[in-house]
Amino acid sequence: MKLWHQLGVSVVLTSFVALGAPQFAHAQNVIKIDGSSTVFPIAEAVAEEFQISKKGKVRVTVGIAGTGGGFKRFCRGETDISNASRPILKEEMQACAAAGIKYIELPVAFDALTVVVNPQNNWVKSLTAADLKKMWEPSAQGRITKWNQVRPEWPAQPLVLFGPGADSGTFDYFTEAVNGKAKASRGDYTASEDDNVLVQGVESNKNAIGYFGYAYYIAHKDKMRAVPIVNANGKEVLPSIQAVNDGLYEPLSRPLFIYVRESAAARADVKEFIQCYLTEGAELAKEVGYVPLPAEAYRVALKHFADGKLGTVFGGVPEVGVTIESLLAREGKL
């Protein structure tokens, strides 16, 4: 059974991968992965496929410490692969360099970062970047506390906010895209690195609004409503695979990554796992609700891995609105 379709059962998924299914209990090799909860569904799906194909010879563990938490472990040499919903930052690059950790950066999918409200919310028809900023900018803390303070035609009901915590790459990307600076956000909201906590919060409160990866919305779309985002051309666009592919869902469309430690990449089991990831990953990304990269992008990424192309194409600085094709053409920086 393909458990990754049931994202709501986070304990089952995490336990399956972290502890290993019974047939993998005596596995000799272990590939350790941690990081983004957004990337988790793809990594978990690939891990399950790979473990089945290896018939118990390799076990893959996948954690959800958040992008920032995952990089902390990665830069200490505790994990082989780090899941990331934003690129590695300058301070994380420095921590890895100080520990002698070199890495290969590989894009694996696109995500439509999704803003959601409770189904009983009948007043929000769409949101602009200005609306989102008014809700989430640092100066909103303790001040913007009701819906009618965002737009006067909305009801004077409490504005109940749910969002990722500070270790989340989703938090970093959203704040960069909406507030113009990564990590610049009000702090008086319910925060969690576990997207399922955010899902449950929005499901249970009529006045709630939150944001997280598209896969978590898809898994719970009967219990919440995605809000169309007004793009730069003034068009109201719902998150979808097609909208991301067409470049219409912006500024909340973003690439997702894995980072492979150079010393781990030399191992046969990790090489086989990455081969599986970049050949099977497109279909699995689509199955869990994300947008696969173009076929050529996976081929280029696989070549970069085979060639041992080290570093990041971002240089430690987050960017909004870049394309995968442009990223793959850049030179990496350590």
C-alpha positions as YAML, in Angstrom:
chain: A
units: angstrom
residues:
- id: 1
  name: MET
  ca: [0.00, 0.00, 0.00]
- id: 2
  name: LYS
  ca: [1.32, 3.48, -0.86]
- id: 3
  name: LEU
  ca: [1.08, 5.24, 2.49]
- id: 4
  name: TRP
  ca: [2.31, 8.60, 1.20]
- id: 5
  name: HIS
  ca: [-1.14, 9.36, -0.21]
- id: 6
  name: GLN
  ca: [-2.41, 9.63, 3.37]
- id: 7
  name: LEU
  ca: [-0.51, 12.72, 4.50]
- id: 8
  name: GLY
  ca: [-2.94, 13.30, 7.33]
- id: 9
  name: VAL
  ca: [-1.60, 10.21, 9.10]
- id: 10
  name: SER
  ca: [1.73, 11.82, 9.84]
- id: 11
  name: VAL
  ca: [2.62, 9.50, 12.73]
- id: 12
  name: VAL
  ca: [2.12, 6.44, 10.53]
- id: 13
  name: LEU
  ca: [4.24, 7.88, 7.75]
- id: 14
  name: THR
  ca: [7.02, 9.08, 10.01]
- id: 15
  name: SER
  ca: [7.11, 5.83, 11.95]
- id: 16
  name: PHE
  ca: [7.18, 3.77, 8.76]
- id: 17
  name: VAL
  ca: [10.21, 5.57, 7.41]
- id: 18
  name: ALA
  ca: [12.07, 6.42, 10.60]
- id: 19
  name: LEU
  ca: [11.77, 2.98, 12.14]
- id: 20
  name: GLY
  ca: [11.58, 0.95, 8.96]
- id: 21
  name: ALA
  ca: [8.95, -1.59, 8.03]
- id: 22
  name: PRO
  ca: [9.49, -5.09, 9.46]
- id: 23
  name: GLN
  ca: [11.07, -6.43, 6.26]
- id: 24
  name: PHE
  ca: [13.82, -3.77, 6.59]
- id: 25
  name: ALA
  ca: [14.58, -4.46, 10.26]
- id: 26
  name: HIS
  ca: [17.87, -6.18, 9.50]
- id: 27
  name: ALA
  ca: [19.05, -3.79, 6.79]
- id: 28
  name: GLN
  ca: [22.81, -3.37, 6.64]
- id: 29
  name: ASN
  ca: [22.98, 0.09, 5.09]
- id: 30
  name: VAL
  ca: [21.11, 3.18, 6.31]
- id: 31
  name: ILE
  ca: [20.59, 6.41, 4.36]
- id: 32
  name: LYS
  ca: [19.73, 9.25, 6.75]
- id: 33
  name: ILE
  ca: [17.53, 12.13, 5.57]
- id: 34
  name: ASP
  ca: [16.08, 15.05, 7.53]
- id: 35
  name: GLY
  ca: [14.77, 18.55, 6.92]
- id: 36
  name: SER
  ca: [11.76, 20.11, 5.24]
- id: 37
  name: SER
  ca: [8.28, 18.82, 6.06]
- id: 38
  name: THR
  ca: [7.24, 20.15, 2.65]
- id: 39
  name: VAL
  ca: [9.71, 17.89, 0.84]
- id: 40
  name: PHE
  ca: [8.94, 15.00, 3.22]
- id: 41
  name: PRO
  ca: [6.07, 13.49, 1.16]
- id: 42
  name: ILE
  ca: [8.28, 13.17, -1.93]
- id: 43
  name: ALA
  ca: [11.26, 11.84, 0.04]
- id: 44
  name: GLU
  ca: [9.02, 9.37, 1.87]
- id: 45
  name: ALA
  ca: [7.53, 8.13, -1.40]
- id: 46
  name: VAL
  ca: [10.95, 7.66, -3.01]
- id: 47
  name: ALA
  ca: [12.25, 6.00, 0.17]
- id: 48
  name: GLU
  ca: [9.44, 3.46, 0.16]
- id: 49
  name: GLU
  ca: [9.92, 2.62, -3.53]
- id: 50
  name: PHE
  ca: [13.68, 2.34, -3.09]
- id: 51
  name: GLN
  ca: [13.51, 0.16, 0.04]
- id: 52
  name: ILE
  ca: [11.13, -2.25, -1.69]
- id: 53
  name: SER
  ca: [13.41, -2.46, -4.73]
- id: 54
  name: LYS
  ca: [16.44, -3.22, -2.50]
- id: 55
  name: LYS
  ca: [14.56, -6.00, -0.66]
- id: 56
  name: GLY
  ca: [15.80, -5.10, 2.80]
- id: 57
  name: LYS
  ca: [19.44, -4.40, 1.93]
- id: 58
  name: VAL
  ca: [19.08, -0.63, 2.49]
- id: 59
  name: ARG
  ca: [16.98, 1.30, 4.99]
- id: 60
  name: VAL
  ca: [16.09, 4.98, 4.49]
- id: 61
  name: THR
  ca: [15.10, 7.17, 7.45]
- id: 62
  name: VAL
  ca: [13.30, 10.49, 6.86]
- id: 63
  name: GLY
  ca: [12.80, 13.15, 9.54]
- id: 64
  name: ILE
  ca: [10.86, 16.44, 9.55]
- id: 65
  name: ALA
  ca: [13.04, 18.85, 11.53]
- id: 66
  name: GLY
  ca: [12.24, 21.68, 9.11]
- id: 67
  name: THR
  ca: [14.63, 23.04, 6.48]
- id: 68
  name: GLY
  ca: [16.68, 25.00, 9.02]
- id: 69
  name: GLY
  ca: [16.74, 22.15, 11.55]
- id: 70
  name: GLY
  ca: [17.71, 19.72, 8.81]
- id: 71
  name: PHE
  ca: [20.63, 21.88, 7.69]
- id: 72
  name: LYS
  ca: [21.89, 22.07, 11.30]
- id: 73
  name: ARG
  ca: [22.09, 18.27, 11.40]
- id: 74
  name: PHE
  ca: [23.47, 18.08, 7.85]
- id: 75
  name: CYS
  ca: [26.26, 20.56, 8.57]
- id: 76
  name: ARG
  ca: [27.24, 18.51, 11.62]
- id: 77
  name: GLY
  ca: [27.59, 15.45, 9.39]
- id: 78
  name: GLU
  ca: [24.66, 13.65, 11.05]
- id: 79
  name: THR
  ca: [22.67, 13.09, 7.85]
- id: 80
  name: ASP
  ca: [23.44, 12.05, 4.29]
- id: 81
  name: ILE
  ca: [20.73, 14.11, 2.57]
- id: 82
  name: SER
  ca: [18.93, 17.29, 3.62]
- id: 83
  name: ASN
  ca: [15.43, 18.11, 2.38]
- id: 84
  name: ALA
  ca: [14.96, 21.84, 1.77]
- id: 85
  name: SER
  ca: [12.03, 24.01, 0.70]
- id: 86
  name: ARG
  ca: [14.43, 26.91, 0.12]
- id: 87
  name: PRO
  ca: [18.12, 27.11, -0.81]
- id: 88
  name: ILE
  ca: [20.90, 26.82, 1.75]
- id: 89
  name: LEU
  ca: [21.61, 30.18, 3.43]
- id: 90
  name: LYS
  ca: [24.95, 31.92, 3.91]
- id: 91
  name: GLU
  ca: [25.24, 31.07, 7.61]
- id: 92
  name: GLU
  ca: [24.46, 27.41, 6.85]
- id: 93
  name: MET
  ca: [27.07, 27.40, 4.08]
- id: 94
  name: GLN
  ca: [29.58, 28.75, 6.59]
- id: 95
  name: ALA
  ca: [28.64, 26.10, 9.18]
- id: 96
  name: CYS
  ca: [29.11, 23.35, 6.59]
- id: 97
  name: ALA
  ca: [32.43, 24.82, 5.43]
- id: 98
  name: ALA
  ca: [33.70, 25.02, 9.01]
- id: 99
  name: ALA
  ca: [32.87, 21.33, 9.48]
- id: 100
  name: GLY
  ca: [34.39, 20.33, 6.14]
- id: 101
  name: ILE
  ca: [30.99, 19.32, 4.73]
- id: 102
  name: LYS
  ca: [30.66, 19.70, 0.96]
- id: 103
  name: TYR
  ca: [27.39, 19.07, -0.85]
- id: 104
  name: ILE
  ca: [25.56, 18.71, -4.16]
- id: 105
  name: GLU
  ca: [22.37, 20.78, -4.58]
- id: 106
  name: LEU
  ca: [19.60, 19.09, -6.58]
- id: 107
  name: PRO
  ca: [16.16, 20.54, -7.42]
- id: 108
  name: VAL
  ca: [13.49, 17.83, -7.24]
- id: 109
  name: ALA
  ca: [10.10, 19.50, -7.80]
- id: 110
  name: PHE
  ca: [8.09, 22.71, -7.73]
- id: 111
  name: ASP
  ca: [5.60, 23.64, -5.02]
- id: 112
  name: ALA
  ca: [2.62, 25.97, -5.12]
- id: 113
  name: LEU
  ca: [2.79, 27.42, -1.61]
- id: 114
  name: THR
  ca: [-0.90, 27.43, -0.69]
- id: 115
  name: VAL
  ca: [-2.90, 29.90, 1.43]
- id: 116
  name: VAL
  ca: [-5.95, 28.24, 2.97]
- id: 117
  name: VAL
  ca: [-9.02, 29.21, 4.99]
- id: 118
  name: ASN
  ca: [-11.69, 27.26, 6.80]
- id: 119
  name: PRO
  ca: [-14.58, 26.14, 4.53]
- id: 120
  name: GLN
  ca: [-17.02, 28.24, 6.59]
- id: 121
  name: ASN
  ca: [-15.12, 31.39, 5.62]
- id: 122
  name: ASN
  ca: [-17.44, 32.92, 2.99]
- id: 123
  name: TRP
  ca: [-15.89, 36.38, 2.76]
- id: 124
  name: VAL
  ca: [-12.39, 35.83, 1.37]
- id: 125
  name: LYS
  ca: [-12.71, 35.37, -2.40]
- id: 126
  name: SER
  ca: [-9.06, 36.15, -3.23]
- id: 127
  name: LEU
  ca: [-5.96, 37.70, -1.67]
- id: 128
  name: THR
  ca: [-3.39, 40.14, -3.00]
- id: 129
  name: ALA
  ca: [0.24, 40.28, -1.94]
- id: 130
  name: ALA
  ca: [-0.69, 43.52, -0.12]
- id: 131
  name: ASP
  ca: [-3.42, 41.68, 1.85]
- id: 132
  name: LEU
  ca: [-0.97, 38.98, 2.88]
- id: 133
  name: LYS
  ca: [1.62, 41.54, 3.89]
- id: 134
  name: LYS
  ca: [-0.93, 43.42, 5.97]
- id: 135
  name: MET
  ca: [-1.68, 40.19, 7.84]
- id: 136
  name: TRP
  ca: [1.85, 38.88, 8.25]
- id: 137
  name: GLU
  ca: [4.33, 41.80, 8.36]
- id: 138
  name: PRO
  ca: [6.16, 42.34, 11.68]
- id: 139
  name: SER
  ca: [4.27, 45.59, 12.40]
- id: 140
  name: ALA
  ca: [0.96, 43.68, 12.27]
- id: 141
  name: GLN
  ca: [1.79, 41.95, 15.55]
- id: 142
  name: GLY
  ca: [-0.79, 42.84, 18.20]
- id: 143
  name: ARG
  ca: [-2.33, 45.39, 15.83]
- id: 144
  name: ILE
  ca: [-4.02, 43.56, 12.93]
- id: 145
  name: THR
  ca: [-6.17, 41.15, 14.92]
- id: 146
  name: LYS
  ca: [-9.51, 41.16, 13.04]
- id: 147
  name: TRP
  ca: [-10.48, 40.39, 9.47]
- id: 148
  name: ASN
  ca: [-12.01, 43.84, 8.87]
- id: 149
  name: GLN
  ca: [-8.64, 45.43, 9.60]
- id: 150
  name: VAL
  ca: [-7.31, 43.76, 6.46]
- id: 151
  name: ARG
  ca: [-10.29, 44.80, 4.30]
- id: 152
  name: PRO
  ca: [-13.13, 46.90, 5.76]
- id: 153
  name: GLU
  ca: [-15.81, 44.87, 3.94]
- id: 154
  name: TRP
  ca: [-14.76, 41.73, 5.81]
- id: 155
  name: PRO
  ca: [-16.36, 40.87, 9.19]
- id: 156
  name: ALA
  ca: [-15.07, 42.08, 12.55]
- id: 157
  name: GLN
  ca: [-14.11, 38.53, 13.47]
- id: 158
  name: PRO
  ca: [-10.78, 37.45, 15.03]
- id: 159
  name: LEU
  ca: [-7.97, 36.88, 12.53]
- id: 160
  name: VAL
  ca: [-6.59, 33.49, 13.59]
- id: 161
  name: LEU
  ca: [-3.23, 32.79, 11.95]
- id: 162
  name: PHE
  ca: [-1.45, 29.46, 11.45]
- id: 163
  name: GLY
  ca: [1.96, 29.17, 9.82]
- id: 164
  name: PRO
  ca: [5.30, 27.36, 9.79]
- id: 165
  name: GLY
  ca: [7.87, 27.98, 12.52]
- id: 166
  name: ALA
  ca: [11.17, 29.80, 12.15]
- id: 167
  name: ASP
  ca: [13.08, 26.59, 11.24]
- id: 168
  name: SER
  ca: [10.84, 26.09, 8.21]
- id: 169
  name: GLY
  ca: [11.97, 26.87, 4.68]
- id: 170
  name: THR
  ca: [8.33, 27.56, 3.84]
- id: 171
  name: PHE
  ca: [8.39, 30.32, 6.46]
- id: 172
  name: ASP
  ca: [11.57, 31.73, 4.91]
- id: 173
  name: TYR
  ca: [10.19, 31.70, 1.38]
- id: 174
  name: PHE
  ca: [6.77, 33.12, 2.30]
- id: 175
  name: THR
  ca: [8.23, 35.98, 4.32]
- id: 176
  name: GLU
  ca: [10.72, 36.78, 1.52]
- id: 177
  name: ALA
  ca: [7.94, 36.74, -1.12]
- id: 178
  name: VAL
  ca: [5.32, 38.60, 0.91]
- id: 179
  name: ASN
  ca: [7.24, 40.84, 3.32]
- id: 180
  name: GLY
  ca: [10.37, 41.36, 1.23]
- id: 181
  name: LYS
  ca: [12.74, 39.81, 3.76]
- id: 182
  name: ALA
  ca: [13.20, 36.22, 4.89]
- id: 183
  name: LYS
  ca: [12.14, 35.60, 8.51]
- id: 184
  name: ALA
  ca: [10.48, 39.05, 8.76]
- id: 185
  name: SER
  ca: [7.11, 38.14, 10.28]
- id: 186
  name: ARG
  ca: [4.77, 38.87, 13.12]
- id: 187
  name: GLY
  ca: [5.27, 36.38, 15.92]
- id: 188
  name: ASP
  ca: [1.79, 36.20, 17.44]
- id: 189
  name: TYR
  ca: [0.47, 33.22, 15.47]
- id: 190
  name: THR
  ca: [0.29, 29.46, 15.96]
- id: 191
  name: ALA
  ca: [3.56, 28.13, 14.55]
- id: 192
  name: SER
  ca: [4.70, 24.58, 13.83]
- id: 193
  name: GLU
  ca: [7.26, 22.79, 11.68]
- id: 194
  name: ASP
  ca: [4.72, 19.98, 11.32]
- id: 195
  name: ASP
  ca: [2.30, 20.94, 8.53]
- id: 196
  name: ASN
  ca: [-0.33, 18.57, 9.90]
- id: 197
  name: VAL
  ca: [-0.63, 20.76, 13.02]
- id: 198
  name: LEU
  ca: [-1.37, 23.74, 10.76]
- id: 199
  name: VAL
  ca: [-3.86, 21.70, 8.72]
- id: 200
  name: GLN
  ca: [-5.76, 20.72, 11.87]
- id: 201
  name: GLY
  ca: [-5.75, 24.32, 13.13]
- id: 202
  name: VAL
  ca: [-7.35, 25.66, 9.95]
- id: 203
  name: GLU
  ca: [-9.84, 22.78, 9.80]
- id: 204
  name: SER
  ca: [-11.10, 23.48, 13.32]
- id: 205
  name: ASN
  ca: [-11.55, 27.29, 13.33]
- id: 206
  name: LYS
  ca: [-13.93, 29.29, 11.12]
- id: 207
  name: ASN
  ca: [-11.74, 32.39, 11.41]
- id: 208
  name: ALA
  ca: [-8.46, 30.65, 10.62]
- id: 209
  name: ILE
  ca: [-6.05, 31.27, 7.77]
- id: 210
  name: GLY
  ca: [-2.74, 29.51, 7.18]
- id: 211
  name: TYR
  ca: [-0.17, 28.55, 4.58]
- id: 212
  name: PHE
  ca: [1.86, 25.44, 3.73]
- id: 213
  name: GLY
  ca: [2.93, 23.22, 0.82]
- id: 214
  name: TYR
  ca: [0.42, 22.26, -1.88]
- id: 215
  name: ALA
  ca: [0.58, 18.53, -1.09]
- id: 216
  name: TYR
  ca: [-0.85, 19.10, 2.38]
- id: 217
  name: TYR
  ca: [-3.73, 21.10, 0.93]
- id: 218
  name: ILE
  ca: [-4.46, 18.40, -1.67]
- id: 219
  name: ALA
  ca: [-4.59, 15.74, 1.05]
- id: 220
  name: HIS
  ca: [-7.16, 17.79, 3.00]
- id: 221
  name: LYS
  ca: [-8.96, 19.76, 0.29]
- id: 222
  name: ASP
  ca: [-12.38, 18.51, 1.43]
- id: 223
  name: LYS
  ca: [-11.82, 20.17, 4.83]
- id: 224
  name: MET
  ca: [-10.39, 23.54, 3.81]
- id: 225
  name: ARG
  ca: [-10.45, 26.01, 0.93]
- id: 226
  name: ALA
  ca: [-7.48, 27.28, -1.08]
- id: 227
  name: VAL
  ca: [-7.58, 31.03, -1.70]
- id: 228
  name: PRO
  ca: [-6.82, 32.40, -5.20]
- id: 229
  name: ILE
  ca: [-3.79, 34.71, -5.20]
- id: 230
  name: VAL
  ca: [-3.80, 37.83, -7.37]
- id: 231
  name: ASN
  ca: [-0.63, 37.77, -9.48]
- id: 232
  name: ALA
  ca: [1.37, 40.68, -10.92]
- id: 233
  name: ASN
  ca: [-0.98, 40.86, -13.92]
- id: 234
  name: GLY
  ca: [-4.04, 41.24, -11.68]
- id: 235
  name: LYS
  ca: [-5.33, 37.72, -12.38]
- id: 236
  name: GLU
  ca: [-6.82, 35.66, -9.55]
- id: 237
  name: VAL
  ca: [-5.10, 32.26, -9.69]
- id: 238
  name: LEU
  ca: [-5.75, 29.14, -7.65]
- id: 239
  name: PRO
  ca: [-2.74, 26.92, -6.88]
- id: 240
  name: SER
  ca: [-2.47, 24.00, -9.31]
- id: 241
  name: ILE
  ca: [0.12, 22.05, -11.27]
- id: 242
  name: GLN
  ca: [-1.03, 23.76, -14.46]
- id: 243
  name: ALA
  ca: [-0.85, 27.26, -12.96]
- id: 244
  name: VAL
  ca: [2.71, 26.62, -11.77]
- id: 245
  name: ASN
  ca: [3.77, 25.19, -15.15]
- id: 246
  name: ASP
  ca: [2.24, 28.20, -16.91]
- id: 247
  name: GLY
  ca: [4.05, 30.64, -14.61]
- id: 248
  name: LEU
  ca: [0.74, 32.17, -13.47]
- id: 249
  name: TYR
  ca: [0.86, 31.26, -9.78]
- id: 250
  name: GLU
  ca: [3.20, 33.85, -8.40]
- id: 251
  name: PRO
  ca: [4.84, 34.93, -6.20]
- id: 252
  name: LEU
  ca: [4.15, 31.72, -4.23]
- id: 253
  name: SER
  ca: [5.53, 29.16, -6.70]
- id: 254
  name: ARG
  ca: [8.94, 27.82, -5.63]
- id: 255
  name: PRO
  ca: [11.45, 25.04, -6.28]
- id: 256
  name: LEU
  ca: [12.13, 22.27, -3.76]
- id: 257
  name: PHE
  ca: [15.58, 20.76, -3.19]
- id: 258
  name: ILE
  ca: [17.63, 17.99, -1.70]
- id: 259
  name: TYR
  ca: [21.28, 18.43, -0.66]
- id: 260
  name: VAL
  ca: [23.56, 15.39, -0.78]
- id: 261
  name: ARG
  ca: [26.70, 15.29, 1.35]
- id: 262
  name: GLU
  ca: [29.75, 14.73, -0.90]
- id: 263
  name: SER
  ca: [31.17, 11.90, 1.20]
- id: 264
  name: ALA
  ca: [27.76, 10.17, 1.24]
- id: 265
  name: ALA
  ca: [27.40, 10.64, -2.54]
- id: 266
  name: ALA
  ca: [30.42, 8.37, -3.02]
- id: 267
  name: ARG
  ca: [28.54, 5.42, -1.48]
- id: 268
  name: ALA
  ca: [26.90, 2.91, -3.79]
- id: 269
  name: ASP
  ca: [23.61, 2.88, -1.86]
- id: 270
  name: VAL
  ca: [23.29, 6.68, -1.98]
- id: 271
  name: LYS
  ca: [24.18, 6.74, -5.69]
- id: 272
  name: GLU
  ca: [21.41, 4.22, -6.37]
- id: 273
  name: PHE
  ca: [18.96, 6.16, -4.20]
- id: 274
  name: ILE
  ca: [19.62, 9.45, -6.05]
- id: 275
  name: GLN
  ca: [19.31, 7.62, -9.38]
- id: 276
  name: CYS
  ca: [15.90, 6.38, -8.21]
- id: 277
  name: TYR
  ca: [14.97, 9.85, -6.92]
- id: 278
  name: LEU
  ca: [15.76, 11.64, -10.19]
- id: 279
  name: THR
  ca: [14.19, 9.00, -12.45]
- id: 280
  name: GLU
  ca: [11.10, 8.02, -10.41]
- id: 281
  name: GLY
  ca: [10.73, 11.35, -8.62]
- id: 282
  name: ALA
  ca: [8.69, 13.09, -11.31]
- id: 283
  name: GLU
  ca: [5.83, 10.62, -11.10]
- id: 284
  name: LEU
  ca: [6.01, 10.39, -7.30]
- id: 285
  name: ALA
  ca: [6.06, 14.20, -6.95]
- id: 286
  name: LYS
  ca: [2.85, 14.36, -8.99]
- id: 287
  name: GLU
  ca: [1.27, 11.58, -6.92]
- id: 288
  name: VAL
  ca: [1.81, 13.43, -3.63]
- id: 289
  name: GLY
  ca: [0.61, 16.77, -5.04]
- id: 290
  name: TYR
  ca: [3.68, 18.62, -6.25]
- id: 291
  name: VAL
  ca: [4.73, 19.82, -9.69]
- id: 292
  name: PRO
  ca: [7.35, 17.65, -11.42]
- id: 293
  name: LEU
  ca: [10.28, 19.36, -13.10]
- id: 294
  name: PRO
  ca: [10.66, 19.17, -16.89]
- id: 295
  name: ALA
  ca: [12.27, 15.86, -17.94]
- id: 296
  name: GLU
  ca: [15.37, 17.71, -19.12]
- id: 297
  name: ALA
  ca: [15.79, 19.26, -15.67]
- id: 298
  name: TYR
  ca: [15.95, 15.80, -14.05]
- id: 299
  name: ARG
  ca: [18.50, 14.68, -16.67]
- id: 300
  name: VAL
  ca: [20.66, 17.73, -16.01]
- id: 301
  name: ALA
  ca: [20.37, 17.27, -12.25]
- id: 302
  name: LEU
  ca: [21.39, 13.62, -12.58]
- id: 303
  name: LYS
  ca: [24.42, 14.67, -14.65]
- id: 304
  name: HIS
  ca: [25.34, 17.27, -12.00]
- id: 305
  name: PHE
  ca: [25.19, 14.52, -9.37]
- id: 306
  name: ALA
  ca: [27.25, 12.11, -11.49]
- id: 307
  name: ASP
  ca: [29.81, 14.86, -12.15]
- id: 308
  name: GLY
  ca: [29.93, 15.79, -8.46]
- id: 309
  name: LYS
  ca: [28.95, 19.42, -9.07]
- id: 310
  name: LEU
  ca: [29.41, 20.95, -5.62]
- id: 311
  name: GLY
  ca: [27.85, 23.99, -3.99]
- id: 312
  name: THR
  ca: [24.72, 26.04, -4.44]
- id: 313
  name: VAL
  ca: [23.64, 28.20, -7.36]
- id: 314
  name: PHE
  ca: [22.18, 30.76, -4.95]
- id: 315
  name: GLY
  ca: [25.31, 31.74, -3.02]
- id: 316
  name: GLY
  ca: [23.39, 31.83, 0.27]
- id: 317
  name: VAL
  ca: [20.88, 34.46, -0.83]
- id: 318
  name: PRO
  ca: [17.20, 33.51, -1.22]
- id: 319
  name: GLU
  ca: [15.43, 34.49, -4.44]
- id: 320
  name: VAL
  ca: [11.78, 34.68, -5.44]
- id: 321
  name: GLY
  ca: [10.47, 33.87, -8.91]
- id: 322
  name: VAL
  ca: [13.44, 32.04, -10.42]
- id: 323
  name: THR
  ca: [12.99, 29.18, -12.91]
- id: 324
  name: ILE
  ca: [14.51, 25.72, -12.70]
- id: 325
  name: GLU
  ca: [16.07, 26.08, -16.15]
- id: 326
  name: SER
  ca: [17.98, 29.20, -15.04]
- id: 327
  name: LEU
  ca: [19.11, 27.50, -11.82]
- id: 328
  name: LEU
  ca: [20.52, 24.48, -13.61]
- id: 329
  name: ALA
  ca: [22.56, 26.72, -15.92]
- id: 330
  name: ARG
  ca: [24.29, 28.51, -13.05]
- id: 331
  name: GLU
  ca: [27.65, 27.66, -11.52]
- id: 332
  name: GLY
  ca: [27.62, 26.45, -7.94]
- id: 333
  name: LYS
  ca: [29.20, 28.27, -5.00]
- id: 334
  name: LEU
  ca: [30.58, 26.72, -1.83]
...
